[in-house]
Coordinates of C-alpha atoms in Angstrom, one line a residue:
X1 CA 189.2 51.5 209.1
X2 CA 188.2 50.6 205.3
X3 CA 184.8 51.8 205.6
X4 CA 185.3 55.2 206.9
X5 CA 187.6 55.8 204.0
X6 CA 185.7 54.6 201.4
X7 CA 183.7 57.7 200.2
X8 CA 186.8 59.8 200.4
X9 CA 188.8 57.7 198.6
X10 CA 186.2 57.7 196.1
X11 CA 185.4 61.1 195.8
X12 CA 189.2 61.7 195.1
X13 CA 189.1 59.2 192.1
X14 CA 186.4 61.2 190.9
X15 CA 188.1 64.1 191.7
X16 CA 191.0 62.8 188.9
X17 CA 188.7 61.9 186.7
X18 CA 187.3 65.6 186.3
X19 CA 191.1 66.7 186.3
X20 CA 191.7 64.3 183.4
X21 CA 188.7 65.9 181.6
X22 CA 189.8 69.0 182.5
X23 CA 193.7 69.5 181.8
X24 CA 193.2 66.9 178.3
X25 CA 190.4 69.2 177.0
X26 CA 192.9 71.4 175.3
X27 CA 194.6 68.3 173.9
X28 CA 191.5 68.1 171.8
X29 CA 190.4 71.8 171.4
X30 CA 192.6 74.3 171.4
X31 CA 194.3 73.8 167.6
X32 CA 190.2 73.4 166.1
X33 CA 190.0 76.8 167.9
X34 CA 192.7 78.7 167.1
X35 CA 192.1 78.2 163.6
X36 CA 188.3 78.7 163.7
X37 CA 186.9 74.9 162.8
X38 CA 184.9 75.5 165.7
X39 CA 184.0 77.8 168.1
X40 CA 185.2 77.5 172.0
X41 CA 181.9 76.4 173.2
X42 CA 181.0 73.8 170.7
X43 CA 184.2 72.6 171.0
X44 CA 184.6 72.3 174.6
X45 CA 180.7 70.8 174.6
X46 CA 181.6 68.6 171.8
X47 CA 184.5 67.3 173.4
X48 CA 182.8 66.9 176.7
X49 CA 180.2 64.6 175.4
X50 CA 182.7 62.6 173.3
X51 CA 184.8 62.0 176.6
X52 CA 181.8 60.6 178.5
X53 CA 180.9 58.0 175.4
X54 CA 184.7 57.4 175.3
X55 CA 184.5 56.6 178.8
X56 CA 181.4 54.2 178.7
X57 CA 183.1 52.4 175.7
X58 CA 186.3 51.9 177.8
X59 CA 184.1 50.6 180.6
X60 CA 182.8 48.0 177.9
X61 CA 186.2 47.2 176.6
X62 CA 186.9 45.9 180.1
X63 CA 183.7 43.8 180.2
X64 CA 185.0 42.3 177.3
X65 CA 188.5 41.2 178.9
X66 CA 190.5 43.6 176.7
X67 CA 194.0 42.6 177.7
X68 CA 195.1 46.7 178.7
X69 CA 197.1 47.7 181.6
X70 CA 195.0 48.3 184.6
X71 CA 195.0 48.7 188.5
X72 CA 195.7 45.1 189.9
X73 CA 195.3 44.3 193.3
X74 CA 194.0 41.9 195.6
X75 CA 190.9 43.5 197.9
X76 CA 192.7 44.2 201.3
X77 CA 192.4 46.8 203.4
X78 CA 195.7 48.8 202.6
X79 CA 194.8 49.1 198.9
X80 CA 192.2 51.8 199.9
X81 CA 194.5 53.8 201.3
X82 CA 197.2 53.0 198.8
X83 CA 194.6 54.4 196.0
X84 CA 193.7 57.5 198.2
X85 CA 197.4 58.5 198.5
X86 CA 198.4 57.7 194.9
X87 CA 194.6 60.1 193.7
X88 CA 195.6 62.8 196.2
X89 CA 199.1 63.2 194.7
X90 CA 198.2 63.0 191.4
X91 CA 195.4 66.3 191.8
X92 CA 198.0 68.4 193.3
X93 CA 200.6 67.6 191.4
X94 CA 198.1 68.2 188.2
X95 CA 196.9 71.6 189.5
X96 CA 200.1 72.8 189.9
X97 CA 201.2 72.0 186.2
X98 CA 198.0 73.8 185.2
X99 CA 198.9 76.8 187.2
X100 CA 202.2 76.9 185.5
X101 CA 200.3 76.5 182.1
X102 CA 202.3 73.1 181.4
X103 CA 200.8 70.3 179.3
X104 CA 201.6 67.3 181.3
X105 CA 199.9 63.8 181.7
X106 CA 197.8 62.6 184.6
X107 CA 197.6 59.5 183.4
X108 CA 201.2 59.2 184.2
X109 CA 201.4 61.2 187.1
X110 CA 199.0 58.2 188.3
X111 CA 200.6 55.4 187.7
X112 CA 203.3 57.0 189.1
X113 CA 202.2 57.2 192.0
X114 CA 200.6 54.0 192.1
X115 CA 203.9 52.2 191.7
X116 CA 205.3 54.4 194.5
X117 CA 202.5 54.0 196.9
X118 CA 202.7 50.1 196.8
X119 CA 206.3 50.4 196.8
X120 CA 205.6 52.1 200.2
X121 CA 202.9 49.9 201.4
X122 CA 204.9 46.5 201.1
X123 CA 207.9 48.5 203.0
X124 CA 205.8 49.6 205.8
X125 CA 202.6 46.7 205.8
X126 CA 204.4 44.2 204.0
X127 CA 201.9 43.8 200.8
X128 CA 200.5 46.4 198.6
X129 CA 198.9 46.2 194.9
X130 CA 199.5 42.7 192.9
X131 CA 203.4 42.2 193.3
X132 CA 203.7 42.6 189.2
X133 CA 202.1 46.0 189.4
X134 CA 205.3 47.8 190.3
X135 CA 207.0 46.7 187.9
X136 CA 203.9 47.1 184.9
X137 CA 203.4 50.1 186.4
X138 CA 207.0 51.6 186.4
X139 CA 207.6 49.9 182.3
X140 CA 203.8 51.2 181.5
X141 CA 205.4 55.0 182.4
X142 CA 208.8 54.8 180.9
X143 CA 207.6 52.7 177.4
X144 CA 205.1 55.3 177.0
X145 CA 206.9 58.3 178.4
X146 CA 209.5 57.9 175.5
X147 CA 207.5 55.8 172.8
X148 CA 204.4 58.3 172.5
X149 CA 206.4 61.3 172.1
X150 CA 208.7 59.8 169.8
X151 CA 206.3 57.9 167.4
X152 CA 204.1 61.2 166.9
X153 CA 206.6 63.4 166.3
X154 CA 208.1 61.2 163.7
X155 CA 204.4 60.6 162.1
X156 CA 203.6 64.2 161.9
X157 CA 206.9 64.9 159.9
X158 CA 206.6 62.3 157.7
X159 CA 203.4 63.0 156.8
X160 CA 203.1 66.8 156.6
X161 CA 204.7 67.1 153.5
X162 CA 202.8 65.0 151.6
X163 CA 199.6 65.7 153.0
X164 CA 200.8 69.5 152.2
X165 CA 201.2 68.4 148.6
X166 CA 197.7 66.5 148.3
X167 CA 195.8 69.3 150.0
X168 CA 196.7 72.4 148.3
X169 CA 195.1 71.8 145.3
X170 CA 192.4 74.3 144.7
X171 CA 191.6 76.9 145.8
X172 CA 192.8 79.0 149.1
X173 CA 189.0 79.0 150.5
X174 CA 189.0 75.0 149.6
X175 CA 192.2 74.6 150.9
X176 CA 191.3 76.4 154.6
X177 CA 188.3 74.4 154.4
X178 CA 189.6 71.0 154.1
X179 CA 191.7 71.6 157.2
X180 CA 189.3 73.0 159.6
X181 CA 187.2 70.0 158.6
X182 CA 190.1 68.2 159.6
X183 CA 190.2 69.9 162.5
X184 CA 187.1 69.3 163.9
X185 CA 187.0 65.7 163.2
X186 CA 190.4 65.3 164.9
X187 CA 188.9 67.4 168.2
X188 CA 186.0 64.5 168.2
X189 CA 188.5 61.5 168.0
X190 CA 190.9 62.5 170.3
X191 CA 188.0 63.5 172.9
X192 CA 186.7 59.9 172.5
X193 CA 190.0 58.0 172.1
X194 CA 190.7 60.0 175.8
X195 CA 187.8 58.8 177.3
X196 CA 188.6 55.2 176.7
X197 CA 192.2 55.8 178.3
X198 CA 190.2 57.4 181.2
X199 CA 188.1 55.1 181.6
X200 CA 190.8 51.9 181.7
X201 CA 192.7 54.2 184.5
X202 CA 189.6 54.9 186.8
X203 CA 187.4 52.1 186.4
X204 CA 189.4 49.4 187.8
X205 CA 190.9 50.9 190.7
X206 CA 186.7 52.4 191.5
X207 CA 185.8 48.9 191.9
X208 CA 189.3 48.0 193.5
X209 CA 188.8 50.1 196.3
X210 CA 185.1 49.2 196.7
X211 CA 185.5 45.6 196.7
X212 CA 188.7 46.4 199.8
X213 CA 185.9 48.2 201.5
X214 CA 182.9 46.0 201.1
X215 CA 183.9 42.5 200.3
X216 CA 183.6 40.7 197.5
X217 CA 179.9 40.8 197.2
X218 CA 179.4 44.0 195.7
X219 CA 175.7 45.2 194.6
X220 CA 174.9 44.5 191.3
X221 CA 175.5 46.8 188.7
X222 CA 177.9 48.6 190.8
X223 CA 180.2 48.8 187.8
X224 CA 177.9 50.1 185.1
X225 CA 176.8 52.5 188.0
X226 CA 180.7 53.3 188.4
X227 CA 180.9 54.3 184.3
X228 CA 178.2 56.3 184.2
X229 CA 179.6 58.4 187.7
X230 CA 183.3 58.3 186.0
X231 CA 181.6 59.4 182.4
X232 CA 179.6 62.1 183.9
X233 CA 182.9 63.3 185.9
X234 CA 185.0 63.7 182.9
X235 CA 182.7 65.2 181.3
X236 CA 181.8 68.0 183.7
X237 CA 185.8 68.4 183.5
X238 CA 186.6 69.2 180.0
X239 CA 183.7 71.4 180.5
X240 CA 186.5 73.5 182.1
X241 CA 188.8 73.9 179.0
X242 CA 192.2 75.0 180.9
X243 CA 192.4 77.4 178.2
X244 CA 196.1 78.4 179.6
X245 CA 197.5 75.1 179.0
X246 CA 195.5 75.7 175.6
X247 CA 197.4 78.9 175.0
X248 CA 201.3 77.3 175.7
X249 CA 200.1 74.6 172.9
X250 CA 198.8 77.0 170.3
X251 CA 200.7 80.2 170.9
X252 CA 204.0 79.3 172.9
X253 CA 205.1 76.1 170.8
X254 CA 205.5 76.5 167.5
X255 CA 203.4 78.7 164.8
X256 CA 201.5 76.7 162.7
X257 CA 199.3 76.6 159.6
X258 CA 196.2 75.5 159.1
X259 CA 197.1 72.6 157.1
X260 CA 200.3 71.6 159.0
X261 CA 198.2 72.1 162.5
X262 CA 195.3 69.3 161.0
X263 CA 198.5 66.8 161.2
X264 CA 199.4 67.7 163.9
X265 CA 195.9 66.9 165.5
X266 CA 195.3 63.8 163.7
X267 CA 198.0 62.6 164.5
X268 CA 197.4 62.2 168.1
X269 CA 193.6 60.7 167.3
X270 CA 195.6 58.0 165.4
X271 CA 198.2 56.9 168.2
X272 CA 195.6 57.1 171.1
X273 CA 193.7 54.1 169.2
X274 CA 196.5 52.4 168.3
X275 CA 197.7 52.8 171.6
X276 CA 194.5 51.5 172.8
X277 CA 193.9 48.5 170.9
X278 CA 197.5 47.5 168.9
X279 CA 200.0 48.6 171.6
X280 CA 198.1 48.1 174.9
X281 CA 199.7 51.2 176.5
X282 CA 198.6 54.2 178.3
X283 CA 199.8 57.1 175.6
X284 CA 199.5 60.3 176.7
X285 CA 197.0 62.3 174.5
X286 CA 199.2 65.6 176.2
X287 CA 202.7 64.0 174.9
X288 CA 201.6 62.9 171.8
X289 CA 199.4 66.7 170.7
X290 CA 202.7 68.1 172.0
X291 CA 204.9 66.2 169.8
X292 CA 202.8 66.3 166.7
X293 CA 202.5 70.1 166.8
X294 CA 206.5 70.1 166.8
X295 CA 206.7 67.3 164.1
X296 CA 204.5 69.5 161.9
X297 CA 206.3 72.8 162.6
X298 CA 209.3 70.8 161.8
X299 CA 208.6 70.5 158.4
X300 CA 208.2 74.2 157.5
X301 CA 210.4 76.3 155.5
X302 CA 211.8 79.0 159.0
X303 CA 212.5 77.8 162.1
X304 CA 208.5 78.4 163.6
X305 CA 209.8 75.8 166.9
X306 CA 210.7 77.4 170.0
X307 CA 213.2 74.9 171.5
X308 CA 213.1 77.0 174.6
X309 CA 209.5 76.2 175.7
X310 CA 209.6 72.7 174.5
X311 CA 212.5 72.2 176.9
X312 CA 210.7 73.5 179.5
X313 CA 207.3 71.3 178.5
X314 CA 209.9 68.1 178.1
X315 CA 211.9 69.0 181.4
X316 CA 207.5 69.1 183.4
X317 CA 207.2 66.0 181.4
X318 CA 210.5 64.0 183.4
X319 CA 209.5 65.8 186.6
X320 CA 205.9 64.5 186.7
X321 CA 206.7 60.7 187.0
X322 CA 209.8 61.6 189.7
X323 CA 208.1 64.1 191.6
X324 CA 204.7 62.1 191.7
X325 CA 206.9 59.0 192.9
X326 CA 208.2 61.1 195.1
X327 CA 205.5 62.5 197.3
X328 CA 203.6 59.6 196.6
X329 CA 206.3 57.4 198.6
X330 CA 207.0 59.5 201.5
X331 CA 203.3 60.2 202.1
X332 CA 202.6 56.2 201.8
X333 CA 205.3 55.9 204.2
X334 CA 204.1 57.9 206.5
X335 CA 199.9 57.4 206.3
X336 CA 199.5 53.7 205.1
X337 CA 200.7 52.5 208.5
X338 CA 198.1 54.6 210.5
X339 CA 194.9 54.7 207.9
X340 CA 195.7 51.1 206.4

């Protein structure tokens, strides 16, 4: 039954990869366009594009054997429907978060329910993923469920103050200026530093499921065909903007200068490389934006930070790995046996 599934399965991994483009776009966009850096569209179409090179540069980072966490898995048959289960979890649990306005992370909603569809598939086939993956998986969500969060927040208060005291000089028009250019850079890094996470979270388990279906012989150029689908699918997705999710990070937060709001987004561009090539972890480009904008706000003479609604962001943000888990199990329980 591998065959049959194989399109589907695909077409759902593609399916993730637009959401990824589409709930991360405000990640990137919405502080450069609340305070006028850039307008909406050239921000969204800026972002788009960077997300489709970022996702082309990931794919070459794996050519090169870059040692980052990705899908293992022997090719067998039950790893197509493992993937299927794990994609279909992680769009519904996505679109709900967006329908509740909630910045969450899809990269960990799918690993999450990775982890819990192999734990599923060894319980009711007896094998799954690679028998390390559970275990990479479940460390890959927790280290970087508490370590992004934490190690942006802490960079953005450290170094709002004295970025506040090096940038004030001048003028007020100067001093606007040199944070919207900020700004805007910052929307362009984060966009490309996105698509490579993207890129190391789709790419692998694409050809995974492939190879399960076909054999080992796969066409060449199927991956560089594969980056350039995944690329294009992103893309297409931050097109999309989920300006709601934009409007709890702007708006609902914490209110924010200009100056204090450039931290805040540089900050993020920072980690996601460093998470990329120092740390070898998936950080959240959603956890990290989210914790910067507080670390910033922080640092201000009034209480700007509503605790209230970053509860409720923090409280989506322990939900997404449980709940994903969750559903991700039972529905592995229940399908694997009959579609694997």
């Amino acid at each position: 039954m591998t065959a049959p599934l194989l399109v589907p399965v695909l077409v759902l991994l593609l399916a993730v990869g637009g959401l990824m483009g589409f709930r991360d776009a405000p990640n990137a966009v919405a502080l450069a366009v609340r305070f006028r850096a850039l307008t909406p569209r050239v921000a969204l179409i800026l972002s788009a594009l960077l997300n489709a090179v970022g996702v082309l540069l990931g794919a070459l980072m794996l050519t090169l054997g870059l040692p980052l966490m990705v899908a293992g898995g022997t090719a067998r048959p039950e790893v197509l429907a493992l993937v299927g289960v794990a994609a279909a979890v992680t769009l519904g649990w996505g679109v709900l978060a967006w329908r509740f306005r909630a910045p969450t992370s899809t990269t960990h909603a799918l690993l999450a329910s990775l982890a819990a569809a192999h734990v599923a598939s060894v319980s009711a086939l007896g094998s799954g993923l690679d028998p390390a993956f559970e275990n990479g998986a479940r460390w890959e969500v927790a280290a970087s469920l508490l370590l992004s969060p934490v190690l942006a927040w802490g960079l953005a208060r450290l170094t709002a103050r004295p970025v506040l005291r090096l940038a004030t000089t001048g003028t007020t028009v100067n001093v606007q200026h040199r944070a919207r250019i900020a700004l805007a850079v910052s929307t362009g890094l984060i966009a490309l530093g996105h698509g490579v996470q993207a890129a190391l979270r789709l790419l692998p388990l694409a050809v995974l499921v492939a190879t399960a279906a076909v054999g080992t012989g796969l066409p060449p150029g199927t991956e560089l065909s594969a980056a350039f689908v995944a690329a294009a699918a992103v893309g297409i997705g931050t097109l999309g903007g989920a300006w709601g999710i934009a409007w709890t990070l702007t708006e609902r937060l914490v209110i924010l200068d200009p100056l204090r709001a450039a931290v805040a987004a540089v900050v993020p561009a920072v980690l996601l490389f460093a998470g990329t090539m120092l740390l070898h972890l998936p950080l959240s480009s959603t956890h990290t934006g989210v914790a910067g904008i507080v670390g910033a706000g922080q640092t201000q003479s009034y209480a700007s930070v509503r605790w209230g609604a970053v509860a409720r962001v923090a409280v989506w943000w322990v939900a997404t790995p449980l709940v994903c888990g969750s559903l991700a199990f039972a529905a592995g329980a229940v399908l694997l046996p009959l579609l694997g």
